């Protein structure tokens, strides 16, 4: 049962992202260029491998899905056009969409503000972390 | 006078007024009126790449479609707005399933019927307006106070250039557009390796140390290459470099320098 659920989540991730993880040749360039590398438990090339092998449960539980900055460096620089960031985005969306799973809420924002912080930072964080 | 539709975005109306005010004034001097879209809504700051994400992309589609209806290209200045508008437009062109979901929403609005939209509008960044519509030669010929002798580093960050298959502004690893701009206003561009690496973005909210590390690395790299000043088009880049970067190298919006060179703003 659990296995079926994971298999269907995997299909959903592939559909949402449009990514084909089997194109990956494990060169690691995506992780090498990732500015959030040090902050991640699983790195971009591992995301690709774990989706390919169906190990979605660990990714859904990992804080790594909130560390991606959407800088598109891995998308740009992957020699095989795999686009790892799109997988990470799909997994993060799956995680935050159900009720009560927001990673950040508007109530937490005031404490994080300073007088120069651009609105752009707040709307971007809410878009990434909240449904 | 040529007219283009203009999407300022939330931050240019608040914390980044210098980006907005000078962009409009400079465009007037260069022969283009930025006509602000009526009733624009915030673009959301980031484009969600999930194909089934619809609602968060509707404000961008409405802006694109409104400019299309006016028969004008849609110009924005904030790197994040431009990225969201451009990526949304590409999705409307290339992903028919996505476009058909979106059109279910936008064709029936409170204001009545709207025509279905399929990405017909041309999306331009203000820098592309300068390069491709006005021309850097024209910009140069309008400069009254050239910034001679200033060594300026262009800071592209991520969103202006990537993903290049969609943004199509410049070579993503060896961009030239900001350097051409710097030359047009009479200054000298300084090339440094990290000009297209991330400043830490919105992570400043959750993990300041990451933004500090990334921004400091960019500033250190630029100052060791000899830059006296950095220019950016992105309010969040400017914030991270100014507030989180541990290096006093000044960072200004490119529109401020353009305004100085054109004699609209006191240096
Ligand atoms: S850069 Fe591309 S091919 Fe290389 S490991 Fe990453 S996803 Fe795989
Ligand atoms: S888009 Fe995300 S995963 Fe890819 S390089 Fe940037 S921060 Fe890393």
mmCIF file of N, CA, C and O in Angstrom, chain B residues 160-212:
data_model
loop_
_atom_site.group_PDB
_atom_site.id
_atom_site.type_symbol
_atom_site.label_atom_id
_atom_site.label_comp_id
_atom_site.label_asym_id
_atom_site.label_seq_id
_atom_site.Cartn_x
_atom_site.Cartn_y
_atom_site.Cartn_z
ATOM 1 N N UNK B 160 18.035 37.555 -14.060
ATOM 2 C CA UNK B 160 18.039 38.248 -15.356
ATOM 3 C C UNK B 160 18.379 37.278 -16.482
ATOM 4 O O UNK B 160 17.880 37.411 -17.594
ATOM 5 N N UNK B 161 19.254 36.329 -16.193
ATOM 6 C CA UNK B 161 19.830 35.516 -17.259
ATOM 7 C C UNK B 161 19.282 34.103 -17.345
ATOM 8 O O UNK B 161 19.329 33.475 -18.402
ATOM 9 N N UNK B 162 18.805 33.562 -16.234
ATOM 10 C CA UNK B 162 18.477 32.138 -16.190
ATOM 11 C C UNK B 162 16.995 31.870 -15.952
ATOM 12 O O UNK B 162 16.386 32.609 -15.163
ATOM 13 N N UNK B 163 16.464 30.795 -16.507
ATOM 14 C CA UNK B 163 17.097 29.898 -17.467
ATOM 15 C C UNK B 163 17.210 30.557 -18.841
ATOM 16 O O UNK B 163 16.236 31.123 -19.335
ATOM 17 N N UNK B 164 18.390 30.478 -19.447
ATOM 18 C CA UNK B 164 18.635 31.258 -20.662
ATOM 19 C C UNK B 164 17.789 30.785 -21.837
ATOM 20 O O UNK B 164 17.513 31.561 -22.749
ATOM 21 N N UNK B 165 17.345 29.510 -21.799
ATOM 22 C CA UNK B 165 16.505 29.024 -22.895
ATOM 23 C C UNK B 165 15.210 29.838 -22.949
ATOM 24 O O UNK B 165 14.614 29.993 -24.004
ATOM 25 N N UNK B 166 14.783 30.370 -21.804
ATOM 26 C CA UNK B 166 13.561 31.172 -21.758
ATOM 27 C C UNK B 166 13.886 32.673 -21.727
ATOM 28 O O UNK B 166 13.313 33.458 -22.464
ATOM 29 N N UNK B 167 14.823 33.061 -20.879
ATOM 30 C CA UNK B 167 15.085 34.497 -20.698
ATOM 31 C C UNK B 167 15.684 35.108 -21.971
ATOM 32 O O UNK B 167 15.330 36.218 -22.351
ATOM 33 N N UNK B 168 16.594 34.357 -22.612
ATOM 34 C CA UNK B 168 17.134 34.737 -23.920
ATOM 35 C C UNK B 168 17.594 36.189 -23.992
ATOM 36 O O UNK B 168 17.481 36.849 -25.014
ATOM 37 N N UNK B 169 18.117 36.708 -22.881
ATOM 38 C CA UNK B 169 18.580 38.090 -22.895
ATOM 39 C C UNK B 169 20.018 38.169 -23.367
ATOM 40 O O UNK B 169 20.402 39.073 -24.095
ATOM 41 N N UNK B 170 20.812 37.189 -22.933
ATOM 42 C CA UNK B 170 22.244 37.283 -23.164
ATOM 43 C C UNK B 170 22.866 35.910 -22.912
ATOM 44 O O UNK B 170 22.202 35.009 -22.399
ATOM 45 N N UNK B 171 24.137 35.782 -23.244
ATOM 46 C CA UNK B 171 24.879 34.570 -22.926
ATOM 47 C C UNK B 171 24.889 34.421 -21.398
ATOM 48 O O UNK B 171 25.399 35.300 -20.702
ATOM 49 N N UNK B 172 24.360 33.307 -20.851
ATOM 50 C CA UNK B 172 24.217 33.215 -19.401
ATOM 51 C C UNK B 172 25.543 33.114 -18.657
ATOM 52 O O UNK B 172 25.613 33.426 -17.474
ATOM 53 N N UNK B 173 26.596 32.678 -19.337
ATOM 54 C CA UNK B 173 27.888 32.556 -18.650
ATOM 55 C C UNK B 173 28.859 33.681 -19.012
ATOM 56 O O UNK B 173 29.843 33.885 -18.332
ATOM 57 N N UNK B 174 28.580 34.382 -20.091
ATOM 58 C CA UNK B 174 29.447 35.505 -20.448
ATOM 59 C C UNK B 174 28.595 36.671 -20.956
ATOM 60 O O UNK B 174 28.678 37.067 -22.115
ATOM 61 N N UNK B 175 27.762 37.209 -20.067
ATOM 62 C CA UNK B 175 26.828 38.246 -20.498
ATOM 63 C C UNK B 175 27.548 39.563 -20.812
ATOM 64 O O UNK B 175 28.642 39.813 -20.319
ATOM 65 N N UNK B 176 26.923 40.388 -21.631
ATOM 66 C CA UNK B 176 27.528 41.659 -22.067
ATOM 67 C C UNK B 176 26.621 42.861 -21.858
ATOM 68 O O UNK B 176 27.074 43.997 -21.898
ATOM 69 N N UNK B 177 25.336 42.623 -21.673
ATOM 70 C CA UNK B 177 24.385 43.737 -21.779
ATOM 71 C C UNK B 177 24.653 44.836 -20.740
ATOM 72 O O UNK B 177 24.612 46.026 -21.065
ATOM 73 N N UNK B 178 24.948 44.452 -19.498
ATOM 74 C CA UNK B 178 25.214 45.486 -18.487
ATOM 75 C C UNK B 178 26.567 46.157 -18.742
ATOM 76 O O UNK B 178 26.731 47.354 -18.479
ATOM 77 N N UNK B 179 27.525 45.392 -19.258
ATOM 78 C CA UNK B 179 28.826 45.996 -19.586
ATOM 79 C C UNK B 179 28.656 47.002 -20.720
ATOM 80 O O UNK B 179 29.251 48.086 -20.704
ATOM 81 N N UNK B 180 27.821 46.663 -21.701
ATOM 82 C CA UNK B 180 27.561 47.620 -22.792
ATOM 83 C C UNK B 180 26.884 48.875 -22.251
ATOM 84 O O UNK B 180 27.163 49.993 -22.671
ATOM 85 N N UNK B 181 25.988 48.654 -21.299
ATOM 86 C CA UNK B 181 25.321 49.790 -20.664
ATOM 87 C C UNK B 181 26.344 50.685 -19.950
ATOM 88 O O UNK B 181 26.328 51.918 -20.082
ATOM 89 N N UNK B 182 27.243 50.043 -19.214
ATOM 90 C CA UNK B 182 28.250 50.794 -18.452
ATOM 91 C C UNK B 182 29.129 51.613 -19.413
ATOM 92 O O UNK B 182 29.436 52.783 -19.156
ATOM 93 N N UNK B 183 29.480 51.012 -20.544
ATOM 94 C CA UNK B 183 30.263 51.752 -21.548
ATOM 95 C C UNK B 183 29.461 52.910 -22.126
ATOM 96 O O UNK B 183 29.996 53.998 -22.335
ATOM 97 N N UNK B 184 28.170 52.679 -22.360
ATOM 98 C CA UNK B 184 27.345 53.722 -22.976
ATOM 99 C C UNK B 184 27.261 54.967 -22.090
ATOM 100 O O UNK B 184 27.142 56.079 -22.584
ATOM 101 N N UNK B 185 27.324 54.785 -20.761
ATOM 102 C CA UNK B 185 27.273 55.960 -19.889
ATOM 103 C C UNK B 185 28.673 56.474 -19.562
ATOM 104 O O UNK B 185 28.854 57.305 -18.666
ATOM 105 N N UNK B 186 29.662 55.990 -20.295
ATOM 106 C CA UNK B 186 31.009 56.570 -20.230
ATOM 107 C C UNK B 186 31.926 55.976 -19.181
ATOM 108 O O UNK B 186 33.038 56.464 -18.979
ATOM 109 N N UNK B 187 31.483 54.927 -18.491
ATOM 110 C CA UNK B 187 32.320 54.326 -17.446
ATOM 111 C C UNK B 187 33.023 53.078 -17.983
ATOM 112 O O UNK B 187 32.824 52.698 -19.142
ATOM 113 N N UNK B 188 33.819 52.482 -17.115
ATOM 114 C CA UNK B 188 34.597 51.314 -17.541
ATOM 115 C C UNK B 188 34.082 50.064 -16.822
ATOM 116 O O UNK B 188 34.087 50.008 -15.594
ATOM 117 N N UNK B 189 33.628 49.054 -17.576
ATOM 118 C CA UNK B 189 33.139 47.840 -16.913
ATOM 119 C C UNK B 189 34.283 46.993 -16.347
ATOM 120 O O UNK B 189 35.339 46.911 -16.957
ATOM 121 N N UNK B 190 34.051 46.421 -15.185
ATOM 122 C CA UNK B 190 35.019 45.513 -14.581
ATOM 123 C C UNK B 190 34.406 44.110 -14.592
ATOM 124 O O UNK B 190 33.335 43.889 -14.040
ATOM 125 N N UNK B 191 35.096 43.195 -15.266
ATOM 126 C CA UNK B 191 34.584 41.817 -15.338
ATOM 127 C C UNK B 191 35.106 41.032 -14.129
ATOM 128 O O UNK B 191 36.296 41.079 -13.837
ATOM 129 N N UNK B 192 34.217 40.344 -13.442
ATOM 130 C CA UNK B 192 34.647 39.483 -12.329
ATOM 131 C C UNK B 192 33.824 38.194 -12.365
ATOM 132 O O UNK B 192 32.700 38.172 -12.876
ATOM 133 N N UNK B 193 34.406 37.136 -11.826
ATOM 134 C CA UNK B 193 33.848 35.793 -12.032
ATOM 135 C C UNK B 193 32.440 35.630 -11.466
ATOM 136 O O UNK B 193 31.602 34.948 -12.044
ATOM 137 N N UNK B 194 32.145 36.269 -10.333
ATOM 138 C CA UNK B 194 30.893 35.962 -9.652
ATOM 139 C C UNK B 194 29.727 36.869 -10.043
ATOM 140 O O UNK B 194 28.718 36.937 -9.348
ATOM 141 N N UNK B 195 29.871 37.542 -11.168
ATOM 142 C CA UNK B 195 28.811 38.494 -11.538
ATOM 143 C C UNK B 195 27.480 37.809 -11.837
ATOM 144 O O UNK B 195 26.435 38.457 -11.823
ATOM 145 N N UNK B 196 27.495 36.503 -12.144
ATOM 146 C CA UNK B 196 26.219 35.816 -12.367
ATOM 147 C C UNK B 196 25.988 34.696 -11.352
ATOM 148 O O UNK B 196 25.352 33.698 -11.648
ATOM 149 N N UNK B 197 26.511 34.876 -10.135
ATOM 150 C CA UNK B 197 26.229 33.908 -9.058
ATOM 151 C C UNK B 197 25.244 34.529 -8.068
ATOM 152 O O UNK B 197 25.134 35.733 -7.956
ATOM 153 N N UNK B 198 24.554 33.650 -7.354
ATOM 154 C CA UNK B 198 23.424 34.074 -6.506
ATOM 155 C C UNK B 198 23.877 34.824 -5.245
ATOM 156 O O UNK B 198 24.889 34.493 -4.636
ATOM 157 N N UNK B 199 23.085 35.825 -4.839
ATOM 158 C CA UNK B 199 23.375 36.621 -3.635
ATOM 159 C C UNK B 199 22.819 35.981 -2.362
ATOM 160 O O UNK B 199 23.060 36.460 -1.266
ATOM 161 N N UNK B 200 22.019 34.935 -2.527
ATOM 162 C CA UNK B 200 21.366 34.320 -1.364
ATOM 163 C C UNK B 200 19.858 34.522 -1.382
ATOM 164 O O UNK B 200 19.126 33.866 -0.651
ATOM 165 N N UNK B 201 19.402 35.457 -2.197
ATOM 166 C CA UNK B 201 17.968 35.643 -2.450
ATOM 167 C C UNK B 201 17.112 35.737 -1.198
ATOM 168 O O UNK B 201 17.510 36.333 -0.189
ATOM 169 N N UNK B 202 15.948 35.102 -1.249
ATOM 170 C CA UNK B 202 14.995 35.197 -0.141
ATOM 171 C C UNK B 202 15.430 34.412 1.088
ATOM 172 O O UNK B 202 14.790 34.474 2.129
ATOM 173 N N UNK B 203 16.542 33.684 0.973
ATOM 174 C CA UNK B 203 17.032 32.932 2.131
ATOM 175 C C UNK B 203 17.455 33.871 3.262
ATOM 176 O O UNK B 203 17.621 33.431 4.400
ATOM 177 N N UNK B 204 17.577 35.156 2.957
ATOM 178 C CA UNK B 204 17.893 36.116 4.017
ATOM 179 C C UNK B 204 16.861 36.067 5.138
ATOM 180 O O UNK B 204 17.157 36.373 6.288
ATOM 181 N N UNK B 205 15.631 35.665 4.830
ATOM 182 C CA UNK B 205 14.594 35.588 5.859
ATOM 183 C C UNK B 205 14.809 34.404 6.791
ATOM 184 O O UNK B 205 14.595 34.497 7.988
ATOM 185 N N UNK B 206 15.198 33.274 6.218
ATOM 186 C CA UNK B 206 15.272 32.042 6.993
ATOM 187 C C UNK B 206 16.661 31.749 7.515
ATOM 188 O O UNK B 206 16.825 31.160 8.573
ATOM 189 N N UNK B 207 17.632 32.082 6.694
ATOM 190 C CA UNK B 207 18.984 31.693 7.054
ATOM 191 C C UNK B 207 19.945 32.791 6.630
ATOM 192 O O UNK B 207 20.570 32.734 5.589
ATOM 193 N N UNK B 208 20.012 33.805 7.470
ATOM 194 C CA UNK B 208 20.798 34.988 7.152
ATOM 195 C C UNK B 208 22.253 34.654 6.861
ATOM 196 O O UNK B 208 22.875 35.269 6.005
ATOM 197 N N UNK B 209 22.777 33.660 7.559
ATOM 198 C CA UNK B 209 24.200 33.341 7.391
ATOM 199 C C UNK B 209 24.506 32.927 5.947
ATOM 200 O O UNK B 209 25.572 33.229 5.428
ATOM 201 N N UNK B 210 23.566 32.257 5.314
ATOM 202 C CA UNK B 210 23.773 31.863 3.923
ATOM 203 C C UNK B 210 23.844 33.109 3.035
ATOM 204 O O UNK B 210 24.744 33.248 2.192
ATOM 205 N N UNK B 211 22.897 34.034 3.221
ATOM 206 C CA UNK B 211 22.892 35.259 2.418
ATOM 207 C C UNK B 211 24.165 36.073 2.673
ATOM 208 O O UNK B 211 24.720 36.685 1.762
ATOM 209 N N UNK B 212 24.636 36.041 3.932
ATOM 210 C CA UNK B 212 25.871 36.775 4.252
ATOM 211 C C UNK B 212 27.066 36.177 3.508
ATOM 212 O O UNK B 212 27.873 36.899 2.926
#
